[in-house]
Amino acid sequence: MRPLAFWSGIVCAALCGLVDPVWGYAAVFVLSLVQIAMLGSAGGSVFLLIHYAAILTYFSIAPAMQISHDIDFWDAGVMRADSHTQALMLLLLYMAGVEAARLGERDAPADAMARRDGRMAELANAQLLLLGCAVFAFAALLVKPELNFVARGVAGLGSEDNNLAIDFIFYSTLPKLVVLMCFVALAIQALRRRTLWSWGVAGIAFGLAAIAANPVNTARQVLLIGLLPLLVHALARSRRWLLAGLIFGSIAGLGPVLNLISRGSIWGEELRTFPFSQDFDAMFVVAGILERAPIPDLGWGRYLLSAFSFFLPRSLKMFPDFDPLGWSAILGNFSQANLSLPPFTTAYFDFGLAGPALFGFAISAAFRAVDRAVQ
C-alpha cells in the first residue's frame, strides 16, 4: 500500500511541478506527510522515516512558500520558475531512486523486534566481533598518532605530502567512525539485553571511543555521524512520531537561531523563521546554479568525492576543482560561497539525470541492509 501511495504521489508531484513549481513542492509536502503517517508504526524503516522527515523540512513546504513569496537569498535575486521546476525534478528523481531500492520490501511486524530480542543470547559472538573491529580500528589510529592525538590544526596538516589526504581518511576519519559505530551497536545491544556481559563489552567500546574520537581532535561531523544512530534507536523503536517531530522541530525551530548565533555576526543577517530562514535555501541554491552557471562536463564521481571530503581540513579537500560552490559563476552571483547544496545535485553533475536516482538508490539500498540487521 505504501509503495503504491508513493509512486502515485510522485507522478502527481511531477505533473503539478510542470504546471507550477509551487504546486509541485506542495505535492511533495503532502506526499511526505502521507509516507510518514504510513511509517509511523513500529516495524517500518527508520531510514525512510528520517528521509521523509528531512524532505518535509527542507525540500517541500519551505521552497513552495519561498517561491510563492518571491524570496531570494544571498543577494542572488529571484530565480525563474523553470529553474525551480528543474530543481524539483532532480529532487523527484532522487526520491524515486530511494523508493526503487525498496521495491519488494515488507515492513517488519510491530512485535518482530520484541520476538528477536528474546534470541539475543545467540549474539555473543557478534558482540566479540564488534569489539574486535573497534580494537582493530583503534590500533589503526596508532599508525599515525600525529593525526589523531594532537589538537586539530597543530599537526603539520599543511604539508606538501600528496598522500596526506589519503592518510587522513584511512588512518584517522574512517577508524574513528568504525570505533564510534561499533560502540553504538554494542550500546544498543546492551540496552536490549541488560546483562553484565553486554554492559562490560559496551563499556570497553565506550572507553576506546572516548579516547579515539574526543572532540579536541575530531571533526564534529564525524562525532554526529558516529553517535546519532544511538539517539535514533532510542526513539525509533516505540516513539516514531516523536522522532519525526523532533527532526522537524529542531531543524525548523532551532536552526534559524543557531544560524544567527554562528553566522549572523559575520554576514550581517537578521533572524528569520521557518521557512524563510537562510537555513532552508537548499532548493533555491540548486535553482540558482542551474540558472546562472553553465552545466559542466560530467565529473564521473569526482564532484561527489569532493563534496564528501568536507570532514577533511580545507587544504586537504579532494578534487578542489570539482567543487561547484567554487565556480566563478557562483561566486559572481551569490554574496558568499558557504551555501547548501544537496548531494543529489552533486550526483547530477557527476552522472547527469541518472545521478540523483542512482545516488538515492545506493543510499537506500545500503540502509535497507542496515534496517534488516537492526529489525
CSV table of C-alpha atoms in Angstrom, one decimal:
chain,number,residue,atom,x,y,z
A,1,MET,CA,0.0,0.0,0.0
A,2,ARG,CA,2.8,2.5,0.9
A,3,PRO,CA,4.7,2.0,-2.3
A,4,LEU,CA,1.5,2.5,-4.4
A,5,ALA,CA,0.8,5.7,-2.5
A,6,PHE,CA,4.4,6.9,-3.1
A,7,TRP,CA,4.5,6.2,-6.9
A,8,SER,CA,1.1,7.7,-7.4
A,9,GLY,CA,2.2,10.8,-5.4
A,10,ILE,CA,5.5,11.2,-7.2
A,11,VAL,CA,3.6,11.2,-10.6
A,12,CYS,CA,1.2,13.8,-9.2
A,13,ALA,CA,4.1,15.9,-7.9
A,14,ALA,CA,5.8,15.8,-11.3
A,15,LEU,CA,2.7,16.9,-13.2
A,16,CYS,CA,1.9,19.6,-10.7
A,17,GLY,CA,5.5,20.9,-10.9
A,18,LEU,CA,5.3,21.1,-14.7
A,19,VAL,CA,2.3,23.5,-14.2
A,20,ASP,CA,3.8,25.5,-11.3
A,21,PRO,CA,6.8,24.6,-9.1
A,22,VAL,CA,4.9,25.9,-6.0
A,23,TRP,CA,2.2,23.2,-6.7
A,24,GLY,CA,4.9,20.6,-7.2
A,25,TYR,CA,6.6,21.3,-3.9
A,26,ALA,CA,3.2,21.4,-2.2
A,27,ALA,CA,2.5,17.9,-3.6
A,28,VAL,CA,5.9,16.7,-2.2
A,29,PHE,CA,4.8,18.1,1.2
A,30,VAL,CA,1.6,16.1,1.1
A,31,LEU,CA,3.4,13.0,-0.2
A,32,SER,CA,5.9,13.2,2.7
A,33,LEU,CA,3.2,13.6,5.3
A,34,VAL,CA,1.4,10.5,3.9
A,35,GLN,CA,4.6,8.5,3.9
A,36,ILE,CA,5.5,9.5,7.5
A,37,ALA,CA,2.0,8.5,8.6
A,38,MET,CA,2.4,5.1,7.0
A,39,LEU,CA,5.8,4.6,8.5
A,40,GLY,CA,4.8,5.9,12.0
A,41,SER,CA,4.0,2.4,13.4
A,42,ALA,CA,6.7,0.2,14.8
A,43,GLY,CA,8.3,-2.1,12.1
A,44,GLY,CA,8.6,0.4,9.3
A,45,SER,CA,12.0,1.5,8.0
A,46,VAL,CA,13.7,4.0,10.3
A,47,PHE,CA,15.8,5.3,7.4
A,48,LEU,CA,12.7,6.1,5.4
A,49,LEU,CA,11.1,7.8,8.4
A,50,ILE,CA,14.2,10.1,8.7
A,51,HIS,CA,14.4,10.5,4.9
A,52,TYR,CA,10.8,11.8,4.6
A,53,ALA,CA,11.1,14.0,7.7
A,54,ALA,CA,14.1,15.7,6.0
A,55,ILE,CA,12.2,16.1,2.8
A,56,LEU,CA,9.3,17.6,4.7
A,57,THR,CA,11.6,20.1,6.4
A,58,TYR,CA,14.0,21.2,3.7
A,59,PHE,CA,12.5,20.2,0.3
A,60,SER,CA,8.8,20.7,0.3
A,61,ILE,CA,6.8,23.4,2.1
A,62,ALA,CA,9.9,25.6,2.5
A,63,PRO,CA,10.7,26.1,-1.2
A,64,ALA,CA,7.0,26.3,-2.0
A,65,MET,CA,6.5,29.3,0.3
A,66,GLN,CA,9.7,30.9,-0.8
A,67,ILE,CA,8.8,30.8,-4.4
A,68,SER,CA,5.2,32.0,-3.8
A,69,HIS,CA,6.6,35.0,-1.8
A,70,ASP,CA,9.5,35.7,-4.3
A,71,ILE,CA,12.1,35.2,-1.5
A,72,ASP,CA,15.7,35.3,-2.5
A,73,PHE,CA,18.9,34.5,-0.6
A,74,TRP,CA,22.5,35.8,-0.6
A,75,ASP,CA,21.7,38.8,-2.9
A,76,ALA,CA,21.2,36.4,-5.8
A,77,GLY,CA,17.8,37.8,-6.9
A,78,VAL,CA,14.6,35.9,-7.7
A,79,MET,CA,15.0,32.8,-9.9
A,80,ARG,CA,12.9,31.9,-12.9
A,81,ALA,CA,10.0,29.4,-12.5
A,82,ASP,CA,11.6,27.0,-15.0
A,83,SER,CA,14.8,26.9,-12.9
A,84,HIS,CA,12.7,25.9,-9.8
A,85,THR,CA,11.0,23.3,-11.9
A,86,GLN,CA,14.3,21.8,-13.0
A,87,ALA,CA,15.4,21.7,-9.4
A,88,LEU,CA,12.2,20.0,-8.3
A,89,MET,CA,12.7,17.3,-11.0
A,90,LEU,CA,16.1,16.5,-9.6
A,91,LEU,CA,14.6,16.1,-6.1
A,92,LEU,CA,11.8,13.8,-7.5
A,93,LEU,CA,14.5,11.6,-9.3
A,94,TYR,CA,16.3,11.3,-6.0
A,95,MET,CA,13.1,10.3,-4.2
A,96,ALA,CA,12.3,7.8,-6.9
A,97,GLY,CA,15.8,6.2,-6.5
A,98,VAL,CA,15.3,5.9,-2.8
A,99,GLU,CA,12.0,4.0,-3.2
A,100,ALA,CA,13.2,1.9,-6.1
A,101,ALA,CA,15.7,0.3,-3.8
A,102,ARG,CA,12.8,-0.7,-1.5
A,103,LEU,CA,10.7,-2.4,-4.1
A,104,GLY,CA,9.6,-5.8,-2.8
A,105,GLU,CA,10.4,-4.9,0.8
A,106,ARG,CA,7.8,-5.6,3.5
A,107,ASP,CA,7.7,-3.8,6.8
A,108,ALA,CA,8.5,-6.0,9.8
A,109,PRO,CA,5.6,-6.8,12.1
A,110,ALA,CA,5.3,-4.4,15.0
A,111,ASP,CA,6.3,-7.1,17.5
A,112,ALA,CA,9.2,-8.5,15.5
A,113,MET,CA,11.7,-6.6,17.5
A,114,ALA,CA,10.5,-8.0,20.7
A,115,ARG,CA,10.5,-11.5,19.4
A,116,ARG,CA,14.1,-11.2,18.1
A,117,ASP,CA,15.2,-9.6,21.4
A,118,GLY,CA,14.4,-13.0,23.0
A,119,ARG,CA,17.1,-14.6,20.9
A,120,MET,CA,19.8,-12.1,21.6
A,121,ALA,CA,21.7,-14.6,23.7
A,122,GLU,CA,22.8,-16.2,20.4
A,123,LEU,CA,24.7,-13.0,19.5
A,124,ALA,CA,27.6,-13.1,22.0
A,125,ASN,CA,30.0,-14.0,19.1
A,126,ALA,CA,28.7,-11.0,17.2
A,127,GLN,CA,29.5,-8.8,20.2
A,128,LEU,CA,33.0,-10.1,20.3
A,129,LEU,CA,33.3,-9.4,16.6
A,130,LEU,CA,32.1,-5.8,17.0
A,131,LEU,CA,34.6,-5.3,19.9
A,132,GLY,CA,37.3,-6.8,17.8
A,133,CYS,CA,36.5,-4.4,15.0
A,134,ALA,CA,36.7,-1.5,17.4
A,135,VAL,CA,40.0,-2.6,18.8
A,136,PHE,CA,41.4,-3.1,15.2
A,137,ALA,CA,40.2,0.4,14.2
A,138,PHE,CA,41.7,1.9,17.3
A,139,ALA,CA,45.0,0.2,16.5
A,140,ALA,CA,44.9,1.8,13.1
A,141,LEU,CA,44.8,5.2,14.8
A,142,LEU,CA,48.2,4.5,16.4
A,143,VAL,CA,49.8,4.1,13.0
A,144,LYS,CA,49.6,7.9,12.5
A,145,PRO,CA,49.3,9.3,16.0
A,146,GLU,CA,50.1,12.8,14.8
A,147,LEU,CA,46.8,12.8,13.0
A,148,ASN,CA,44.7,11.6,15.9
A,149,PHE,CA,46.1,12.6,19.3
A,150,VAL,CA,47.1,16.2,18.8
A,151,ALA,CA,44.7,19.1,18.7
A,152,ARG,CA,43.3,19.8,15.2
A,153,GLY,CA,45.4,22.3,13.4
A,154,VAL,CA,48.5,21.7,15.5
A,155,ALA,CA,49.9,18.9,13.4
A,156,GLY,CA,51.5,19.7,10.1
A,157,LEU,CA,48.4,19.3,8.1
A,158,GLY,CA,49.5,22.0,5.6
A,159,SER,CA,52.3,19.7,4.4
A,160,GLU,CA,53.1,19.2,0.8
A,161,ASP,CA,52.8,15.4,1.1
A,162,ASN,CA,50.4,14.3,-1.6
A,163,ASN,CA,49.5,11.2,0.4
A,164,LEU,CA,48.4,13.2,3.4
A,165,ALA,CA,44.7,13.4,2.4
A,166,ILE,CA,44.6,9.6,1.9
A,167,ASP,CA,46.4,9.0,5.2
A,168,PHE,CA,43.9,11.3,7.0
A,169,ILE,CA,41.0,9.3,5.6
A,170,PHE,CA,42.3,5.8,6.3
A,171,TYR,CA,44.3,6.4,9.5
A,172,SER,CA,42.0,8.9,11.1
A,173,THR,CA,38.5,9.5,9.9
A,174,LEU,CA,37.4,6.0,8.9
A,175,PRO,CA,38.9,4.3,12.0
A,176,LYS,CA,37.2,6.9,14.3
A,177,LEU,CA,33.9,6.2,12.6
A,178,VAL,CA,34.3,2.4,13.0
A,179,VAL,CA,35.1,2.8,16.7
A,180,LEU,CA,32.1,5.1,17.2
A,181,MET,CA,29.7,2.9,15.3
A,182,CYS,CA,30.9,-0.3,17.0
A,183,PHE,CA,30.3,1.4,20.3
A,184,VAL,CA,26.8,2.4,19.2
A,185,ALA,CA,26.0,-1.1,18.1
A,186,LEU,CA,27.3,-2.6,21.4
A,187,ALA,CA,25.4,0.0,23.4
A,188,ILE,CA,22.2,-0.8,21.6
A,189,GLN,CA,22.6,-4.5,22.3
A,190,ALA,CA,23.4,-3.7,26.0
A,191,LEU,CA,20.2,-1.7,26.3
A,192,ARG,CA,18.3,-4.6,24.8
A,193,ARG,CA,19.8,-7.4,26.8
A,194,ARG,CA,20.8,-5.7,30.1
A,195,THR,CA,23.3,-8.4,31.1
A,196,LEU,CA,26.6,-7.9,32.8
A,197,TRP,CA,28.5,-9.2,29.8
A,198,SER,CA,26.7,-6.8,27.4
A,199,TRP,CA,27.4,-3.8,29.7
A,200,GLY,CA,31.0,-4.8,30.1
A,201,VAL,CA,31.7,-5.1,26.3
A,202,ALA,CA,29.9,-1.8,25.7
A,203,GLY,CA,31.9,-0.2,28.5
A,204,ILE,CA,35.2,-1.3,26.8
A,205,ALA,CA,34.0,0.1,23.5
A,206,PHE,CA,33.0,3.3,25.1
A,207,GLY,CA,36.5,3.7,26.5
A,208,LEU,CA,38.0,3.2,23.1
A,209,ALA,CA,35.6,5.6,21.5
A,210,ALA,CA,36.2,8.3,24.2
A,211,ILE,CA,39.9,8.2,23.5
A,212,ALA,CA,39.8,7.8,19.7
A,213,ALA,CA,37.1,10.4,18.9
A,214,ASN,CA,37.4,13.0,21.6
A,215,PRO,CA,36.2,16.5,20.5
A,216,VAL,CA,39.7,18.0,20.7
A,217,ASN,CA,40.9,16.3,17.6
A,218,THR,CA,37.8,15.0,15.9
A,219,ALA,CA,35.6,16.9,13.5
A,220,ARG,CA,32.1,17.5,14.8
A,221,GLN,CA,30.6,15.9,11.7
A,222,VAL,CA,32.4,12.6,12.5
A,223,LEU,CA,31.0,12.7,16.0
A,224,LEU,CA,27.5,13.4,14.8
A,225,ILE,CA,27.6,10.7,12.1
A,226,GLY,CA,29.0,8.2,14.6
A,227,LEU,CA,26.8,8.8,17.6
A,228,LEU,CA,23.5,9.9,16.0
A,229,PRO,CA,22.3,6.3,15.5
A,230,LEU,CA,22.1,5.8,19.3
A,231,LEU,CA,19.6,8.6,19.6
A,232,VAL,CA,17.7,7.4,16.6
A,233,HIS,CA,17.5,3.9,18.1
A,234,ALA,CA,16.3,5.2,21.4
A,235,LEU,CA,13.3,7.0,19.8
A,236,ALA,CA,12.6,4.9,16.7
A,237,ARG,CA,11.6,1.6,18.4
A,238,SER,CA,8.4,3.0,20.1
A,239,ARG,CA,8.3,6.7,19.6
A,240,ARG,CA,8.5,7.1,15.8
A,241,TRP,CA,6.2,10.2,15.7
A,242,LEU,CA,8.4,11.8,18.3
A,243,LEU,CA,11.4,11.1,16.2
A,244,ALA,CA,9.9,12.7,13.1
A,245,GLY,CA,8.6,15.6,15.1
A,246,LEU,CA,12.0,16.1,16.8
A,247,ILE,CA,13.8,16.2,13.5
A,248,PHE,CA,11.3,18.8,12.1
A,249,GLY,CA,11.1,20.9,15.3
A,250,SER,CA,14.8,21.0,16.0
A,251,ILE,CA,15.7,22.0,12.4
A,252,ALA,CA,12.8,24.3,11.7
A,253,GLY,CA,12.8,25.9,15.2
A,254,LEU,CA,16.4,25.8,16.4
A,255,GLY,CA,18.1,26.0,13.0
A,256,PRO,CA,17.5,29.7,12.4
A,257,VAL,CA,18.5,30.6,15.9
A,258,LEU,CA,21.8,28.7,15.7
A,259,ASN,CA,22.4,30.3,12.2
A,260,LEU,CA,22.0,33.8,13.7
A,261,ILE,CA,24.4,32.9,16.5
A,262,SER,CA,27.1,31.3,14.3
A,263,ARG,CA,26.9,33.4,11.1
A,264,GLY,CA,24.7,36.4,11.8
A,265,SER,CA,27.6,38.5,13.1
A,266,ILE,CA,29.7,37.5,10.1
A,267,TRP,CA,27.2,38.1,7.3
A,268,GLY,CA,25.1,40.7,9.0
A,269,GLU,CA,21.9,38.6,8.7
A,270,GLU,CA,18.9,39.1,10.9
A,271,LEU,CA,16.8,36.3,12.4
A,272,ARG,CA,14.3,34.8,10.0
A,273,THR,CA,12.0,32.0,11.0
A,274,PHE,CA,11.0,28.9,9.1
A,275,PRO,CA,10.6,28.7,6.1
A,276,PHE,CA,12.2,32.0,5.1
A,277,SER,CA,15.5,31.5,7.0
A,278,GLN,CA,18.8,31.1,5.1
A,279,ASP,CA,19.0,27.5,6.6
A,280,PHE,CA,16.3,26.4,4.1
A,281,ASP,CA,18.0,27.8,1.0
A,282,ALA,CA,18.9,24.4,-0.5
A,283,MET,CA,16.4,24.3,-3.4
A,284,PHE,CA,16.9,28.0,-4.1
A,285,VAL,CA,20.6,27.4,-4.4
A,286,VAL,CA,20.0,24.4,-6.7
A,287,ALA,CA,17.7,26.5,-8.9
A,288,GLY,CA,20.3,29.3,-8.9
A,289,ILE,CA,23.1,27.0,-10.0
A,290,LEU,CA,21.0,25.6,-12.8
A,291,GLU,CA,20.0,29.0,-14.0
A,292,ARG,CA,23.2,31.1,-13.6
A,293,ALA,CA,26.1,28.5,-14.0
A,294,PRO,CA,26.9,26.7,-17.3
A,295,ILE,CA,26.5,22.9,-16.8
A,296,PRO,CA,30.0,21.3,-16.8
A,297,ASP,CA,31.1,18.1,-18.3
A,298,LEU,CA,30.3,15.0,-16.3
A,299,GLY,CA,32.6,14.5,-13.3
A,300,TRP,CA,32.1,10.7,-13.1
A,301,GLY,CA,32.3,10.7,-9.3
A,302,ARG,CA,34.8,13.5,-8.7
A,303,TYR,CA,32.1,16.0,-7.7
A,304,LEU,CA,30.8,13.6,-5.0
A,305,LEU,CA,34.3,12.8,-3.8
A,306,SER,CA,35.0,16.5,-3.4
A,307,ALA,CA,31.7,17.0,-1.6
A,308,PHE,CA,32.2,14.0,0.8
A,309,SER,CA,35.6,15.2,1.8
A,310,PHE,CA,34.0,18.0,3.8
A,311,PHE,CA,35.4,16.5,7.0
A,312,LEU,CA,38.9,17.0,5.9
A,313,PRO,CA,40.9,20.2,6.6
A,314,ARG,CA,40.3,22.7,3.8
A,315,SER,CA,43.8,22.3,2.5
A,316,LEU,CA,43.3,18.5,2.1
A,317,LYS,CA,40.0,18.6,0.2
A,318,MET,CA,39.8,16.1,-2.6
A,319,PHE,CA,39.4,17.4,-6.2
A,320,PRO,CA,39.0,21.0,-5.2
A,321,ASP,CA,38.5,22.0,-8.8
A,322,PHE,CA,35.3,19.9,-8.7
A,323,ASP,CA,33.5,21.9,-6.1
A,324,PRO,CA,30.5,23.7,-7.7
A,325,LEU,CA,30.4,26.3,-4.9
A,326,GLY,CA,33.9,27.4,-6.1
A,327,TRP,CA,32.8,28.2,-9.7
A,328,SER,CA,33.2,31.8,-10.8
A,329,ALA,CA,29.6,31.9,-11.9
A,330,ILE,CA,28.5,31.0,-8.3
A,331,LEU,CA,30.9,33.5,-6.7
A,332,GLY,CA,29.7,36.2,-9.0
A,333,ASN,CA,26.0,35.6,-8.3
A,334,PHE,CA,25.9,34.8,-4.6
A,335,SER,CA,27.2,37.0,-1.9
A,336,GLN,CA,29.0,34.1,-0.2
A,337,ALA,CA,30.1,30.6,-1.0
A,338,ASN,CA,29.1,28.7,2.2
A,339,LEU,CA,25.9,27.5,0.5
A,340,SER,CA,23.6,24.5,0.9
A,341,LEU,CA,24.0,22.1,-2.0
A,342,PRO,CA,22.1,18.7,-1.6
A,343,PRO,CA,24.2,15.7,-2.6
A,344,PHE,CA,21.7,14.6,-5.2
A,345,THR,CA,22.5,17.8,-7.1
A,346,THR,CA,26.2,16.9,-6.9
A,347,ALA,CA,25.4,13.5,-8.3
A,348,TYR,CA,23.6,15.2,-11.2
A,349,PHE,CA,26.9,17.0,-12.1
A,350,ASP,CA,28.7,13.6,-12.0
A,351,PHE,CA,26.2,11.4,-13.9
A,352,GLY,CA,23.6,13.6,-15.5
A,353,LEU,CA,19.9,12.9,-14.9
A,354,ALA,CA,20.7,9.4,-13.8
A,355,GLY,CA,22.8,10.7,-11.0
A,356,PRO,CA,20.1,11.7,-8.5
A,357,ALA,CA,18.2,8.4,-9.0
A,358,LEU,CA,21.4,6.3,-8.7
A,359,PHE,CA,22.5,8.2,-5.6
A,360,GLY,CA,19.1,7.7,-3.9
A,361,PHE,CA,19.1,4.0,-4.9
A,362,ALA,CA,22.6,3.5,-3.5
A,363,ILE,CA,21.9,5.2,-0.2
A,364,SER,CA,18.6,3.5,0.3
A,365,ALA,CA,20.0,0.0,-0.6
A,366,ALA,CA,22.7,0.4,2.0
A,367,PHE,CA,20.3,1.4,4.7
A,368,ARG,CA,17.9,-1.4,3.6
A,369,ALA,CA,20.6,-3.8,4.7
A,370,VAL,CA,21.0,-1.8,8.0
A,371,ASP,CA,17.3,-2.0,8.6
A,372,ARG,CA,17.3,-5.7,8.1
A,373,ALA,CA,20.2,-6.1,10.6
A,374,VAL,CA,18.5,-3.9,13.2
A,375,GLN,CA,15.0,-5.2,12.8
